[in-house]
Amino acid sequence: MHESIPIYFKALFLATVFALLAEFILGFVPILKKYHIPRAFLGGLIALITGPQVFGQTLDLNFISQDIQDSWNELALFFVNIVFACIFLGRKIPNFKTSMKLAIPQASLGQTLAWGQYLIGGLLTLFVLIPFFDLDPSVASFIEISFQGGVGVAVGMDETFKSIGLTDAKSITVALAPLAMLTGILSGIFLINFKNQDKIIRLEQQESNKEVIKISRFQNTFIIQLAIIGIAILLGQLLLDSLYYIESTVLLKFLYNTEFVKYIPFFPLALLGGAILQLLINRFISIEIVNRRTVKQIQTFSLDAVIIMAIGTINLTVIKDNIILVFVLLVAGFLWNISCFLLTYRVLIPNYAFERGVADYGQSMGTTSIGLMFQSIVDKNNKSNGKEAFALKQLLFEPFVGGGLITGLSPLIIHKMGLIYFTGISFALTLTFFLTGYFYNKKNKSQQVD
């Protein structure tokens, strides 16, 4: 009888069970809630411990099959798209000028972190990994692929790695990505508690309790909200298909002869699809049909699912087999991210610097979902407009790094260009993006004074 249940439903059901167990633990262990330990992080750890790599080997208990873990890998990629499709739905879309004021400081921080990862990876490879370990120069791209790109990007890079002879690269980057994410979650939670965000959260909860929300019959229908999210994702797919068509019919014939669009991740286009749909709703539909509260609940569920599934599928064997290299890359990436963030976020972001900047730190340590989780913790009701700023920044960020075009091509670029040139360009771009944000912020502050 149980075989008639599709494996994806089983996988999703198990993820929700782990989320429920985590919620019970948070209720019975108040200190975990006090220090903002996320439910999804705790649920992911439970999934990892009860999986085949821990309980399955030590206690010979098989709670989670390999099919479940394979399904989690696929479902996590799907739910990331839902998270981003929901960001603008039910919100007021800012005009172009306001959008740029929100996006440019955020993008300068994100790009500085990302290109600095290439810079640190290049220096580490030049002076340590090649002389002492005789590794391929393309290893310099592993930090950005695993830290900014995450598990999904690392998995998707397999064919690119194989095309330049790096047969073990996928295993190493897939091992590094979840470790970076775990390090990012722990360090991010420490930073949040160190900054004492409780006062902000309590203030916002008091303000939100005063809001009176009127809900129409359309907004009160759950299936309509799911349909709206589905339409947003469909629009994102149409945008991606359009890019494929333009590249295949025009660009490949007249400008270049290597495919690039296939390296662009889908979720930024899902985000753009949600923004376009919300603009169309605002323009052509006179009644309120999007229930922001319901959309946010769906987004939160999807975000929890992504984190639980990603942590639950960490490959401990691969980590063990490449422990020295993974450890060196993990320490180098973490030291760059934490130092760069702490030294620059106040300089680059004008208002609510920590509330907005911590999202980029979370993204730089693993996945975009972690960044959104941090932003939700420190600014639950989005008083800083951090969600909009982070989402708008993605349009200036994701097409290139963090799983975009440069991320997808970076091993090939290093292979063709040479590591020294690539490291030099990374240094130049890291400095350029920092100075762009610095002078933009300084100019805006001087205009406000005038």
Short mmCIF file of C-alpha atoms in Angstrom, two decimals:
data_model
loop_
_atom_site.label_atom_id
_atom_site.label_comp_id
_atom_site.label_asym_id
_atom_site.label_seq_id
_atom_site.Cartn_x
_atom_site.Cartn_y
_atom_site.Cartn_z
CA MET A 1 0.00 0.00 0.00
CA HIS A 2 2.74 2.42 0.97
CA GLU A 3 4.48 1.90 -2.39
CA SER A 4 1.62 3.80 -4.06
CA ILE A 5 2.76 7.03 -2.36
CA PRO A 6 5.14 8.97 -4.67
CA ILE A 7 8.63 9.36 -3.27
CA TYR A 8 8.47 13.17 -3.43
CA PHE A 9 5.47 13.22 -1.09
CA LYS A 10 7.27 10.92 1.32
CA ALA A 11 10.32 13.16 1.23
CA LEU A 12 8.30 16.31 1.79
CA PHE A 13 6.32 14.69 4.60
CA LEU A 14 9.52 13.65 6.39
CA ALA A 15 10.91 17.17 6.11
CA THR A 16 7.77 18.58 7.77
CA VAL A 17 8.04 15.95 10.52
CA PHE A 18 11.59 17.09 11.27
CA ALA A 19 10.41 20.70 11.34
CA LEU A 20 7.70 19.71 13.84
CA LEU A 21 10.22 17.85 16.03
CA ALA A 22 12.47 20.91 15.95
CA GLU A 23 9.55 23.11 17.03
CA PHE A 24 8.86 20.82 19.99
CA ILE A 25 12.52 20.92 21.01
CA LEU A 26 12.55 24.73 20.82
CA GLY A 27 9.46 24.77 23.03
CA PHE A 28 11.00 22.51 25.67
CA VAL A 29 14.50 24.06 25.55
CA PRO A 30 13.91 27.84 25.91
CA ILE A 31 17.60 28.72 25.66
CA LEU A 32 17.60 27.63 22.00
CA LYS A 33 14.75 30.02 21.22
CA LYS A 34 16.35 32.78 23.25
CA TYR A 35 19.42 32.69 21.04
CA HIS A 36 17.39 32.51 17.81
CA ILE A 37 18.42 28.98 16.79
CA PRO A 38 16.32 28.51 13.63
CA ARG A 39 13.75 25.73 13.51
CA ALA A 40 14.95 24.74 10.04
CA PHE A 41 18.58 24.45 11.16
CA LEU A 42 17.61 22.23 14.08
CA GLY A 43 15.32 20.15 11.85
CA GLY A 44 18.13 19.70 9.34
CA LEU A 45 20.48 18.44 12.04
CA ILE A 46 17.84 15.92 13.16
CA ALA A 47 17.47 14.78 9.54
CA LEU A 48 21.25 14.39 9.18
CA ILE A 49 21.62 12.46 12.46
CA THR A 50 18.71 10.09 11.75
CA GLY A 51 19.88 9.53 8.18
CA PRO A 52 21.88 6.65 6.70
CA GLN A 53 25.27 8.26 7.49
CA VAL A 54 24.82 8.43 11.29
CA PHE A 55 21.99 6.25 12.68
CA GLY A 56 22.13 4.14 9.53
CA GLN A 57 25.75 3.15 10.19
CA THR A 58 26.17 3.35 13.97
CA LEU A 59 22.80 1.90 15.03
CA ASP A 60 21.83 0.08 11.82
CA LEU A 61 18.56 2.03 11.71
CA ASN A 62 17.35 3.15 8.30
CA PHE A 63 14.85 5.98 8.93
CA ILE A 64 15.77 7.81 5.72
CA SER A 65 16.43 5.94 2.49
CA GLN A 66 18.74 7.07 -0.32
CA ASP A 67 15.66 7.73 -2.48
CA ILE A 68 14.43 10.21 0.12
CA GLN A 69 17.77 12.01 0.13
CA ASP A 70 17.85 12.13 -3.68
CA SER A 71 14.34 13.59 -3.65
CA TRP A 72 15.40 16.19 -1.08
CA ASN A 73 18.19 17.33 -3.41
CA GLU A 74 15.67 17.91 -6.18
CA LEU A 75 12.92 19.38 -4.00
CA ALA A 76 15.33 21.88 -2.42
CA LEU A 77 16.01 23.38 -5.85
CA PHE A 78 12.26 23.61 -6.51
CA PHE A 79 11.42 25.28 -3.19
CA VAL A 80 14.16 27.89 -3.67
CA ASN A 81 12.19 29.09 -6.70
CA ILE A 82 9.04 29.45 -4.57
CA VAL A 83 10.96 31.45 -1.94
CA PHE A 84 12.05 33.99 -4.55
CA ALA A 85 8.79 34.09 -6.48
CA CYS A 86 7.07 35.20 -3.25
CA ILE A 87 9.37 38.11 -2.40
CA PHE A 88 7.52 40.87 -4.29
CA LEU A 89 4.02 39.37 -4.30
CA GLY A 90 1.62 41.48 -2.24
CA ARG A 91 4.18 44.26 -1.81
CA LYS A 92 4.37 47.74 -3.25
CA ILE A 93 7.00 47.70 -6.01
CA PRO A 94 9.26 50.76 -5.61
CA ASN A 95 9.95 53.03 -8.60
CA PHE A 96 13.25 52.87 -10.48
CA LYS A 97 14.98 55.59 -8.46
CA THR A 98 13.97 54.07 -5.14
CA SER A 99 14.90 50.61 -6.41
CA MET A 100 18.41 51.76 -7.28
CA LYS A 101 18.83 53.45 -3.90
CA LEU A 102 17.98 50.14 -2.26
CA ALA A 103 19.85 47.87 -4.67
CA ILE A 104 23.20 49.60 -5.30
CA PRO A 105 24.50 49.60 -1.69
CA GLN A 106 23.31 46.00 -1.26
CA ALA A 107 24.84 44.92 -4.57
CA SER A 108 28.17 46.58 -3.77
CA LEU A 109 28.42 44.57 -0.53
CA GLY A 110 27.38 41.33 -2.22
CA GLN A 111 29.76 41.76 -5.16
CA THR A 112 32.65 42.73 -2.86
CA LEU A 113 32.12 39.56 -0.86
CA ALA A 114 31.81 37.40 -3.99
CA TRP A 115 34.81 38.70 -5.93
CA GLY A 116 36.85 38.67 -2.75
CA GLN A 117 36.16 34.94 -2.55
CA TYR A 118 37.75 34.54 -5.98
CA LEU A 119 40.66 36.73 -4.85
CA ILE A 120 41.25 34.72 -1.67
CA GLY A 121 40.82 31.46 -3.58
CA GLY A 122 43.35 32.61 -6.17
CA LEU A 123 45.96 33.68 -3.60
CA LEU A 124 45.47 30.50 -1.58
CA THR A 125 45.85 28.33 -4.67
CA LEU A 126 48.90 30.21 -5.96
CA PHE A 127 50.85 30.19 -2.70
CA VAL A 128 49.61 27.07 -0.88
CA LEU A 129 47.53 24.58 -2.87
CA ILE A 130 49.70 24.41 -5.99
CA PRO A 131 53.16 24.45 -4.32
CA PHE A 132 52.31 22.05 -1.46
CA PHE A 133 49.44 19.93 -2.82
CA ASP A 134 50.07 20.11 -6.59
CA LEU A 135 46.41 20.90 -7.30
CA ASP A 136 44.83 22.27 -10.46
CA PRO A 137 44.63 26.10 -10.68
CA SER A 138 40.84 25.91 -11.15
CA VAL A 139 40.56 24.98 -7.45
CA ALA A 140 40.67 28.77 -6.96
CA SER A 141 37.02 28.87 -8.01
CA PHE A 142 35.84 26.35 -5.40
CA ILE A 143 35.26 28.87 -2.57
CA GLU A 144 32.89 31.06 -4.60
CA ILE A 145 31.12 28.06 -6.15
CA SER A 146 30.50 26.42 -2.77
CA PHE A 147 30.03 29.49 -0.56
CA GLN A 148 28.05 31.81 -2.84
CA GLY A 149 26.57 29.13 -5.07
CA GLY A 150 25.72 26.45 -2.53
CA VAL A 151 24.97 22.75 -2.93
CA GLY A 152 22.71 23.14 -5.97
CA VAL A 153 25.31 25.07 -7.95
CA ALA A 154 28.08 22.65 -6.91
CA VAL A 155 26.00 19.73 -8.18
CA GLY A 156 25.22 21.56 -11.42
CA MET A 157 28.93 22.23 -12.09
CA ASP A 158 29.76 18.55 -12.60
CA GLU A 159 29.87 18.64 -16.41
CA THR A 160 31.94 21.84 -16.40
CA PHE A 161 34.47 20.29 -14.04
CA LYS A 162 34.70 17.12 -16.12
CA SER A 163 35.23 19.17 -19.31
CA ILE A 164 38.59 20.38 -17.92
CA GLY A 165 39.56 17.09 -16.30
CA LEU A 166 38.52 17.76 -12.68
CA THR A 167 36.74 14.49 -11.98
CA ASP A 168 36.71 14.87 -8.17
CA ALA A 169 35.80 18.55 -8.11
CA LYS A 170 32.07 17.98 -7.76
CA SER A 171 32.55 15.82 -4.65
CA ILE A 172 34.82 18.42 -3.03
CA THR A 173 32.57 21.40 -3.75
CA VAL A 174 29.45 19.48 -2.72
CA ALA A 175 31.19 18.61 0.56
CA LEU A 176 32.38 22.19 1.10
CA ALA A 177 29.02 23.84 0.40
CA PRO A 178 27.00 22.43 3.34
CA LEU A 179 29.95 22.93 5.73
CA ALA A 180 30.08 26.57 4.64
CA MET A 181 26.34 26.79 5.21
CA LEU A 182 26.57 25.30 8.71
CA THR A 183 29.45 27.62 9.57
CA GLY A 184 27.44 30.52 8.19
CA ILE A 185 24.37 29.67 10.24
CA LEU A 186 26.32 29.31 13.49
CA SER A 187 28.40 32.45 12.95
CA GLY A 188 25.37 34.41 11.75
CA ILE A 189 23.32 33.44 14.79
CA PHE A 190 26.26 34.49 16.98
CA LEU A 191 26.44 37.87 15.24
CA ILE A 192 22.69 38.37 15.59
CA ASN A 193 22.78 37.65 19.30
CA PHE A 194 25.92 39.75 19.77
CA LYS A 195 24.15 42.70 18.11
CA ASN A 196 21.19 42.21 20.51
CA GLN A 197 18.35 42.34 17.98
CA ASP A 198 15.65 41.49 20.54
CA LYS A 199 14.74 45.15 21.05
CA ILE A 200 14.08 45.67 17.34
CA ILE A 201 12.05 42.48 17.08
CA ARG A 202 9.87 43.35 20.09
CA LEU A 203 9.28 46.87 18.78
CA GLU A 204 8.20 45.57 15.39
CA GLN A 205 5.89 43.00 16.93
CA GLN A 206 4.19 45.76 18.90
CA GLU A 207 3.80 47.83 15.75
CA SER A 208 2.48 44.91 13.71
CA ASN A 209 -0.16 44.14 16.34
CA LYS A 210 -1.69 47.56 15.68
CA GLU A 211 -2.22 46.86 11.98
CA VAL A 212 -5.76 46.23 10.76
CA ILE A 213 -5.79 43.97 7.71
CA LYS A 214 -8.86 43.75 5.49
CA ILE A 215 -9.04 40.57 3.45
CA SER A 216 -11.23 40.12 0.37
CA ARG A 217 -12.83 36.81 -0.61
CA PHE A 218 -10.12 36.35 -3.26
CA GLN A 219 -7.35 36.88 -0.72
CA ASN A 220 -9.01 34.43 1.65
CA THR A 221 -8.79 31.57 -0.88
CA PHE A 222 -5.62 29.54 -0.42
CA ILE A 223 -5.75 27.98 -3.88
CA ILE A 224 -5.75 31.45 -5.47
CA GLN A 225 -2.56 32.36 -3.61
CA LEU A 226 -0.90 29.13 -4.79
CA ALA A 227 -2.03 29.88 -8.33
CA ILE A 228 -0.56 33.38 -8.17
CA ILE A 229 2.79 31.97 -7.05
CA GLY A 230 2.60 29.40 -9.84
CA ILE A 231 1.96 32.14 -12.41
CA ALA A 232 4.99 34.06 -11.10
CA ILE A 233 7.17 30.98 -11.57
CA LEU A 234 5.68 30.42 -15.04
CA LEU A 235 6.58 33.99 -16.01
CA GLY A 236 10.12 33.29 -14.81
CA GLN A 237 10.23 30.19 -17.02
CA LEU A 238 9.02 32.24 -20.00
CA LEU A 239 11.80 34.74 -19.36
CA LEU A 240 14.38 31.96 -19.25
CA ASP A 241 13.00 30.38 -22.43
CA SER A 242 13.19 33.80 -24.11
CA LEU A 243 16.85 34.12 -23.14
CA TYR A 244 17.54 30.65 -24.56
CA TYR A 245 15.77 31.60 -27.80
CA ILE A 246 17.61 34.91 -28.19
CA GLU A 247 20.95 33.24 -27.52
CA SER A 248 20.37 30.33 -29.92
CA THR A 249 18.93 32.40 -32.79
CA VAL A 250 20.97 35.61 -32.56
CA LEU A 251 23.85 35.69 -30.10
CA LEU A 252 25.40 32.32 -30.98
CA LYS A 253 25.32 33.23 -34.65
CA PHE A 254 26.71 36.75 -34.51
CA LEU A 255 28.48 37.44 -31.18
CA TYR A 256 29.90 34.24 -29.64
CA ASN A 257 29.90 30.47 -30.09
CA THR A 258 29.67 29.12 -26.51
CA GLU A 259 26.40 28.75 -24.60
CA PHE A 260 26.08 30.98 -21.53
CA VAL A 261 22.38 31.06 -20.65
CA LYS A 262 22.39 27.46 -19.43
CA TYR A 263 24.63 28.53 -16.53
CA ILE A 264 22.15 31.14 -15.25
CA PRO A 265 20.17 29.78 -12.25
CA PHE A 266 16.40 29.87 -12.44
CA PHE A 267 15.45 31.47 -9.11
CA PRO A 268 16.43 35.08 -10.03
CA LEU A 269 14.04 34.77 -12.97
CA ALA A 270 11.32 33.44 -10.65
CA LEU A 271 11.93 36.55 -8.53
CA LEU A 272 11.62 38.75 -11.62
CA GLY A 273 8.47 36.87 -12.62
CA GLY A 274 6.93 37.67 -9.24
CA ALA A 275 7.84 41.35 -9.57
CA ILE A 276 6.36 41.55 -13.09
CA LEU A 277 3.18 39.80 -11.96
CA GLN A 278 2.75 42.19 -9.03
CA LEU A 279 3.20 45.18 -11.35
CA LEU A 280 0.55 43.77 -13.70
CA ILE A 281 -1.84 43.17 -10.79
CA ASN A 282 -1.33 46.73 -9.54
CA ARG A 283 -1.91 48.13 -13.03
CA PHE A 284 -4.85 46.11 -14.34
CA ILE A 285 -6.72 44.58 -11.38
CA SER A 286 -8.69 47.00 -9.24
CA ILE A 287 -9.44 44.58 -6.38
CA GLU A 288 -6.97 43.09 -3.91
CA ILE A 289 -6.27 39.47 -4.81
CA VAL A 290 -2.87 38.80 -3.19
CA ASN A 291 -2.89 37.97 0.51
CA ARG A 292 0.59 38.91 1.67
CA ARG A 293 0.18 37.00 4.93
CA THR A 294 -0.66 33.73 3.15
CA VAL A 295 2.11 34.23 0.60
CA LYS A 296 4.57 34.83 3.42
CA GLN A 297 3.46 31.61 5.16
CA ILE A 298 4.06 29.66 1.93
CA GLN A 299 7.44 31.36 1.56
CA THR A 300 8.42 30.52 5.15
CA PHE A 301 7.42 26.89 4.69
CA SER A 302 9.47 26.70 1.48
CA LEU A 303 12.48 28.32 3.14
CA ASP A 304 12.35 25.86 6.04
CA ALA A 305 12.08 22.97 3.59
CA VAL A 306 15.14 24.11 1.63
CA ILE A 307 17.32 24.38 4.75
CA ILE A 308 16.16 21.08 6.29
CA MET A 309 16.71 19.19 3.04
CA ALA A 310 20.11 20.77 2.36
CA ILE A 311 21.49 19.99 5.83
CA GLY A 312 19.91 16.53 5.82
CA THR A 313 21.74 15.56 2.62
CA ILE A 314 25.29 16.55 3.67
CA ASN A 315 27.67 13.85 2.42
CA LEU A 316 29.89 13.06 5.41
CA THR A 317 31.96 10.48 3.50
CA VAL A 318 33.09 12.98 0.88
CA ILE A 319 34.04 15.43 3.63
CA LYS A 320 36.11 12.73 5.34
CA ASP A 321 37.93 11.74 2.13
CA ASN A 322 38.97 15.33 1.33
CA ILE A 323 39.19 16.66 4.86
CA ILE A 324 42.43 18.70 4.55
CA LEU A 325 41.50 20.50 1.33
CA VAL A 326 37.93 21.08 2.47
CA PHE A 327 39.14 22.42 5.83
CA VAL A 328 41.63 24.83 4.24
CA LEU A 329 39.04 26.18 1.80
CA LEU A 330 36.41 26.43 4.54
CA VAL A 331 38.68 28.43 6.89
CA ALA A 332 39.90 30.72 4.11
CA GLY A 333 36.37 31.44 2.86
CA PHE A 334 34.99 32.01 6.35
CA LEU A 335 37.80 34.37 7.41
CA TRP A 336 37.31 36.45 4.28
CA ASN A 337 33.53 36.64 4.62
CA ILE A 338 33.40 37.50 8.32
CA SER A 339 36.20 40.09 8.14
CA CYS A 340 34.92 41.69 4.93
CA PHE A 341 31.38 41.89 6.28
CA LEU A 342 32.33 43.38 9.65
CA LEU A 343 34.67 45.94 8.07
CA THR A 344 32.43 47.10 5.24
CA TYR A 345 28.71 46.74 5.96
CA ARG A 346 28.43 50.05 7.86
CA VAL A 347 30.43 51.82 5.16
CA LEU A 348 28.42 50.48 2.23
CA ILE A 349 24.83 50.35 3.54
CA PRO A 350 23.37 53.69 4.69
CA ASN A 351 20.36 52.73 6.86
CA TYR A 352 19.64 49.63 8.98
CA ALA A 353 23.11 48.48 8.00
CA PHE A 354 23.19 45.28 10.04
CA GLU A 355 19.57 44.29 9.35
CA ARG A 356 20.18 44.58 5.60
CA GLY A 357 23.83 43.54 5.46
CA VAL A 358 23.42 40.30 7.39
CA ALA A 359 21.39 38.91 4.48
CA ASP A 360 24.42 39.26 2.21
CA TYR A 361 26.64 37.68 4.83
CA GLY A 362 24.25 34.71 5.01
CA GLN A 363 24.25 34.36 1.25
CA SER A 364 28.04 34.57 1.09
CA MET A 365 28.26 31.63 3.51
CA GLY A 366 26.13 29.12 1.68
CA THR A 367 22.79 29.92 0.11
CA THR A 368 20.44 32.79 -0.57
CA SER A 369 17.94 31.08 1.71
CA ILE A 370 20.27 31.52 4.70
CA GLY A 371 20.53 35.23 3.95
CA LEU A 372 16.76 35.58 3.86
CA MET A 373 16.47 33.61 7.11
CA PHE A 374 18.89 35.95 8.87
CA GLN A 375 17.08 39.00 7.55
CA SER A 376 13.77 37.60 8.81
CA ILE A 377 15.22 36.97 12.26
CA VAL A 378 16.64 40.45 12.79
CA ASP A 379 13.83 42.34 11.06
CA LYS A 380 10.73 40.19 11.28
CA ASN A 381 8.28 42.72 9.82
CA ASN A 382 10.69 44.20 7.27
CA LYS A 383 10.92 47.64 8.84
CA SER A 384 14.25 48.20 7.06
CA ASN A 385 12.88 47.24 3.59
CA GLY A 386 15.69 44.71 3.68
CA LYS A 387 13.76 42.05 1.76
CA GLU A 388 13.13 44.43 -1.15
CA ALA A 389 16.72 45.66 -1.10
CA PHE A 390 18.06 42.09 -1.07
CA ALA A 391 15.67 40.99 -3.81
CA LEU A 392 16.48 43.97 -6.06
CA LYS A 393 20.17 43.40 -5.48
CA GLN A 394 19.77 39.82 -6.75
CA LEU A 395 18.94 41.19 -10.20
CA LEU A 396 22.35 42.92 -10.24
CA PHE A 397 24.10 39.95 -8.64
CA GLU A 398 22.75 36.50 -9.52
CA PRO A 399 23.10 36.72 -13.31
CA PHE A 400 26.87 36.95 -12.78
CA VAL A 401 28.06 35.45 -9.45
CA GLY A 402 26.51 33.34 -6.72
CA GLY A 403 25.47 30.72 -9.25
CA GLY A 404 25.29 32.98 -12.31
CA LEU A 405 27.31 33.24 -15.50
CA ILE A 406 30.72 33.94 -13.95
CA THR A 407 30.27 31.19 -11.36
CA GLY A 408 29.36 28.67 -14.05
CA LEU A 409 32.30 29.64 -16.27
CA SER A 410 34.95 30.40 -13.63
CA PRO A 411 36.82 27.05 -13.83
CA LEU A 412 36.90 27.39 -17.63
CA ILE A 413 38.03 31.03 -17.42
CA ILE A 414 40.88 30.13 -15.05
CA HIS A 415 41.81 27.21 -17.31
CA LYS A 416 41.93 29.44 -20.42
CA MET A 417 43.14 32.76 -18.95
CA GLY A 418 45.55 31.56 -16.29
CA LEU A 419 45.29 31.85 -12.51
CA ILE A 420 47.54 34.90 -12.12
CA TYR A 421 45.47 37.03 -14.53
CA PHE A 422 42.20 35.81 -13.02
CA THR A 423 43.38 36.63 -9.49
CA GLY A 424 44.46 40.10 -10.61
CA ILE A 425 41.07 40.76 -12.21
CA SER A 426 39.35 39.51 -9.05
CA PHE A 427 41.36 41.98 -6.96
CA ALA A 428 40.48 44.84 -9.33
CA LEU A 429 36.76 44.01 -9.28
CA THR A 430 36.68 43.54 -5.49
CA LEU A 431 38.18 47.00 -5.05
CA THR A 432 35.95 48.52 -7.75
CA PHE A 433 32.70 47.26 -6.23
CA PHE A 434 33.74 48.38 -2.74
CA LEU A 435 34.69 51.89 -3.93
CA THR A 436 31.48 52.15 -5.97
CA GLY A 437 29.38 51.45 -2.90
CA TYR A 438 31.53 53.68 -0.69
CA PHE A 439 31.30 56.76 -2.93
CA TYR A 440 27.62 56.15 -3.72
CA ASN A 441 26.80 56.02 -0.02
CA LYS A 442 28.98 59.07 0.69
CA LYS A 443 27.31 61.04 -2.11
CA ASN A 444 23.80 60.23 -0.87
CA LYS A 445 24.71 61.24 2.68
CA SER A 446 26.10 64.59 1.50
CA GLN A 447 22.94 65.25 -0.54
CA GLN A 448 20.78 64.52 2.51
CA VAL A 449 22.83 67.02 4.55
CA ASP A 450 22.49 69.68 1.84
#
